[in-house]
Amino acid sequence: MRKLGAYIHIPFCEKKCNYCDFYSSPCSEGVRDSYIEALCKHIELEAPLYKDYEFDTVYIGGGTPSILTPNSFEKLGKTIKKHLNLTQGAEFTIEINPGTLTLEKLIAYKSQGVNRLSIGLQSTNDQMLVSLGRIHTLKDFEESYFLARECGFDNVSLDLMYGLPNQTLNDLIETLEEAISYQPEHISAYCLKVEENTPFGKIEASLNLPDEDFEYLMYETIVEKLRENGYSQYEISNFSRAGRRSQHNLKYWLSQEYIGFGPSAHSFFCGERYSYKPSLSEYVESLSKDMLPVKQLEENFEHSLDKMDEYVMLRFRLNDGVNTSEFYKEFGKEFAKEYPQIEQFVRSGHVNFDGEKYFFSTKGFFVSNYILTQILKF
Ligand SMILES: C[S@@+](CC[C@H](N)C(=O)[O-])C[C@H]1O[C@@H](n2cnc3c(N)ncnc32)[C@H](O)[C@@H]1O
Ligand code: SF4
């Protein structure tokens, strides 16, 4: 049976963080309840389309999925299990914000088959957490983390951020060492991107942000420290213990199919990439009339690339890079002949070639966007 991933978006947060432009907002429990109603209807109405598929990953992301009450979560979990054909042992992840987790919620996750938690820690420095606009302290994180471990969750990922205003190398090292000391199975480390329509975007000029050299030093420190501590890098920003890569996120990078549910959720199915409009009210209204939300076909830069360029771009995000035999099997062409510019980056040490695969070195990953603009054909 063909495999699919399901992404389910929960567009609520207790409060927006100063840097974040993901589609989410604070709102009442009543609105959340009507959203869960709509989401369940969406899954139910669309499920017949996927009857010949098996879902081997489910990812509930946000926003803050852990804001849902245990009852709401159970309703959603039951709908997923009833209507989507889940593979035995499917990876089932939920994103958690420290400060929003309770024992009752963890019990509800367990009862619905959640087996992976992704917790947004960002930094272990309380002052930094305040400046990011986070709703939690390090102590809140520790309480959530240890509670999850006590409940038997044995696959936990932590999100960290670097390149933050006023962040020193020592701050970053402290965060890394503390994060490692909890022994999570997986760590994602994202460089702050200042987004235009956020509080940080509005005061960007006055933020004390690191320059490119310092950002690179931070990135190199993360890669080395995590490697020394048994986390192997498998994507630009993702590191894991053996066997603990995010199977759901790998689908995105390996161009495998996934179905999104909820406003702003993206999908890739039957060769088509589409998303739903980021509007909670329109989404809820159309589903209240038993109508599916309108799909918006994607036409952004990434998706206007031809198939070969898209393949190369996505593979280069991964540590394994482009395997020349697989490339030949896929396109019937030699990678080095199709992308001759790659050689200059092999010579400069940004790209490694082991006789079979071309893949970024750490310094290559850091400037991967630039290198891709130089080698892709678009
Ligand atoms: C979709 S968010 C949701 C996670 C969860 N709500 C939380 O904040 O704990 C996933 C992750 O993206 C990262 N992120 C969000 N906005 C970012 C930005 N502007 N720059 C870099 N990383 C960002 C954060 O590390 C965050 O944990
Ligand atoms: S980072 Fe997470 S908690 Fe903060 S606003 Fe974005 S989605 Fe919400």
PDB file of C-alpha atoms and ligand atoms in Angstrom, residues 7 9-10 12-13 17-24 59 61-66 95-98 118-122 134 136 158-162 164 188-195 198 200, ligand 1:
ATOM      1  CA  TYR A   7       0.012  17.169   8.984  1.00  0.00           C
ATOM      2  CA  HIS A   9      -2.373  22.382  12.065  1.00  0.00           C
ATOM      3  CA  ILE A  10      -3.538  23.835  15.394  1.00  0.00           C
ATOM      4  CA  PHE A  12      -3.687  28.731  18.498  1.00  0.00           C
ATOM      5  CA  CYS A  13      -1.097  30.092  20.914  1.00  0.00           C
ATOM      6  CA  CYS A  17       6.266  35.075  20.420  1.00  0.00           C
ATOM      7  CA  ASN A  18       8.182  38.135  19.220  1.00  0.00           C
ATOM      8  CA  TYR A  19       9.798  36.380  16.246  1.00  0.00           C
ATOM      9  CA  CYS A  20       7.104  34.044  14.973  1.00  0.00           C
ATOM     10  CA  ASP A  21       5.018  34.377  11.818  1.00  0.00           C
ATOM     11  CA  PHE A  22       3.480  30.915  11.774  1.00  0.00           C
ATOM     12  CA  TYR A  23      -0.290  31.085  11.404  1.00  0.00           C
ATOM     13  CA  SER A  24      -1.619  31.148  14.963  1.00  0.00           C
ATOM     14  CA  TYR A  59       2.287  15.308  12.858  1.00  0.00           C
ATOM     15  CA  GLY A  61       1.878  21.048  14.694  1.00  0.00           C
ATOM     16  CA  GLY A  62       1.145  24.685  15.262  1.00  0.00           C
ATOM     17  CA  GLY A  63       0.694  27.033  16.780  1.00  0.00           C
ATOM     18  CA  THR A  64       0.500  25.266  20.089  1.00  0.00           C
ATOM     19  CA  PRO A  65      -1.232  21.879  19.849  1.00  0.00           C
ATOM     20  CA  SER A  66      -0.666  21.317  23.577  1.00  0.00           C
ATOM     21  CA  GLU A  95       4.282  19.795  19.310  1.00  0.00           C
ATOM     22  CA  ILE A  96       4.339  20.905  22.930  1.00  0.00           C
ATOM     23  CA  ASN A  97       4.919  24.311  24.502  1.00  0.00           C
ATOM     24  CA  PRO A  98       6.369  24.161  28.003  1.00  0.00           C
ATOM     25  CA  SER A 118       8.488  17.878  19.975  1.00  0.00           C
ATOM     26  CA  ILE A 119       9.025  20.431  22.743  1.00  0.00           C
ATOM     27  CA  GLY A 120       9.872  24.079  22.039  1.00  0.00           C
ATOM     28  CA  LEU A 121      12.596  24.939  24.523  1.00  0.00           C
ATOM     29  CA  GLN A 122      14.448  27.532  22.353  1.00  0.00           C
ATOM     30  CA  ARG A 134       8.021  32.960  25.355  1.00  0.00           C
ATOM     31  CA  HIS A 136       7.604  29.715  29.932  1.00  0.00           C
ATOM     32  CA  LEU A 158      13.740  19.674  21.553  1.00  0.00           C
ATOM     33  CA  ASP A 159      13.632  22.840  19.434  1.00  0.00           C
ATOM     34  CA  LEU A 160      16.422  25.344  20.057  1.00  0.00           C
ATOM     35  CA  MET A 161      17.118  28.714  18.460  1.00  0.00           C
ATOM     36  CA  TYR A 162      20.392  30.543  17.902  1.00  0.00           C
ATOM     37  CA  LEU A 164      19.300  35.582  18.896  1.00  0.00           C
ATOM     38  CA  SER A 188      16.351  20.822  16.023  1.00  0.00           C
ATOM     39  CA  ALA A 189      18.417  24.024  16.084  1.00  0.00           C
ATOM     40  CA  TYR A 190      17.067  26.932  14.045  1.00  0.00           C
ATOM     41  CA  CYS A 191      18.824  30.178  13.253  1.00  0.00           C
ATOM     42  CA  LEU A 192      16.548  33.132  14.041  1.00  0.00           C
ATOM     43  CA  LYS A 193      14.945  34.479  10.910  1.00  0.00           C
ATOM     44  CA  VAL A 194      13.648  37.993  11.487  1.00  0.00           C
ATOM     45  CA  GLU A 195      10.226  38.006   9.835  1.00  0.00           C
ATOM     46  CA  THR A 198       6.480  40.325  13.777  1.00  0.00           C
ATOM     47  CA  PHE A 200      11.135  41.654  16.020  1.00  0.00           C
TER      48      PHE A 200
HETATM   49  C1  LIG B   1       6.026  25.976  14.296  1.00  0.00           C
HETATM   50  S1  LIG B   1       6.967  26.374  15.681  1.00  0.00           S
HETATM   51  C2  LIG B   1       5.884  25.603  16.832  1.00  0.00           C
HETATM   52  C3  LIG B   1       6.500  25.105  18.069  1.00  0.00           C
HETATM   53  C4  LIG B   1       5.840  25.479  19.377  1.00  0.00           C
HETATM   54  N1  LIG B   1       4.678  26.270  19.205  1.00  0.00           N
HETATM   55  C5  LIG B   1       6.813  26.264  20.234  1.00  0.00           C
HETATM   56  O1  LIG B   1       6.983  27.438  19.930  1.00  0.00           O
HETATM   57  O2  LIG B   1       7.323  25.711  21.178  1.00  0.00           O
HETATM   58  C6  LIG B   1       8.346  25.289  15.470  1.00  0.00           C
HETATM   59  C7  LIG B   1       9.671  25.900  15.757  1.00  0.00           C
HETATM   60  O3  LIG B   1      10.044  26.824  14.765  1.00  0.00           O
HETATM   61  C8  LIG B   1      11.046  27.664  15.286  1.00  0.00           C
HETATM   62  N2  LIG B   1      10.790  29.025  14.803  1.00  0.00           N
HETATM   63  C9  LIG B   1       9.616  29.662  14.772  1.00  0.00           C
HETATM   64  N3  LIG B   1       9.776  30.913  14.232  1.00  0.00           N
HETATM   65  C10 LIG B   1      11.090  31.031  13.922  1.00  0.00           C
HETATM   66  C11 LIG B   1      11.891  32.079  13.338  1.00  0.00           C
HETATM   67  N4  LIG B   1      11.360  33.239  12.975  1.00  0.00           N
HETATM   68  N5  LIG B   1      13.217  31.842  13.164  1.00  0.00           N
HETATM   69  C12 LIG B   1      13.762  30.650  13.511  1.00  0.00           C
HETATM   70  N6  LIG B   1      13.049  29.651  14.064  1.00  0.00           N
HETATM   71  C13 LIG B   1      11.739  29.822  14.270  1.00  0.00           C
HETATM   72  C14 LIG B   1      11.008  27.535  16.815  1.00  0.00           C
HETATM   73  O4  LIG B   1      12.164  26.857  17.248  1.00  0.00           O
HETATM   74  C15 LIG B   1       9.782  26.678  17.041  1.00  0.00           C
HETATM   75  O5  LIG B   1       9.939  25.831  18.144  1.00  0.00           O
END
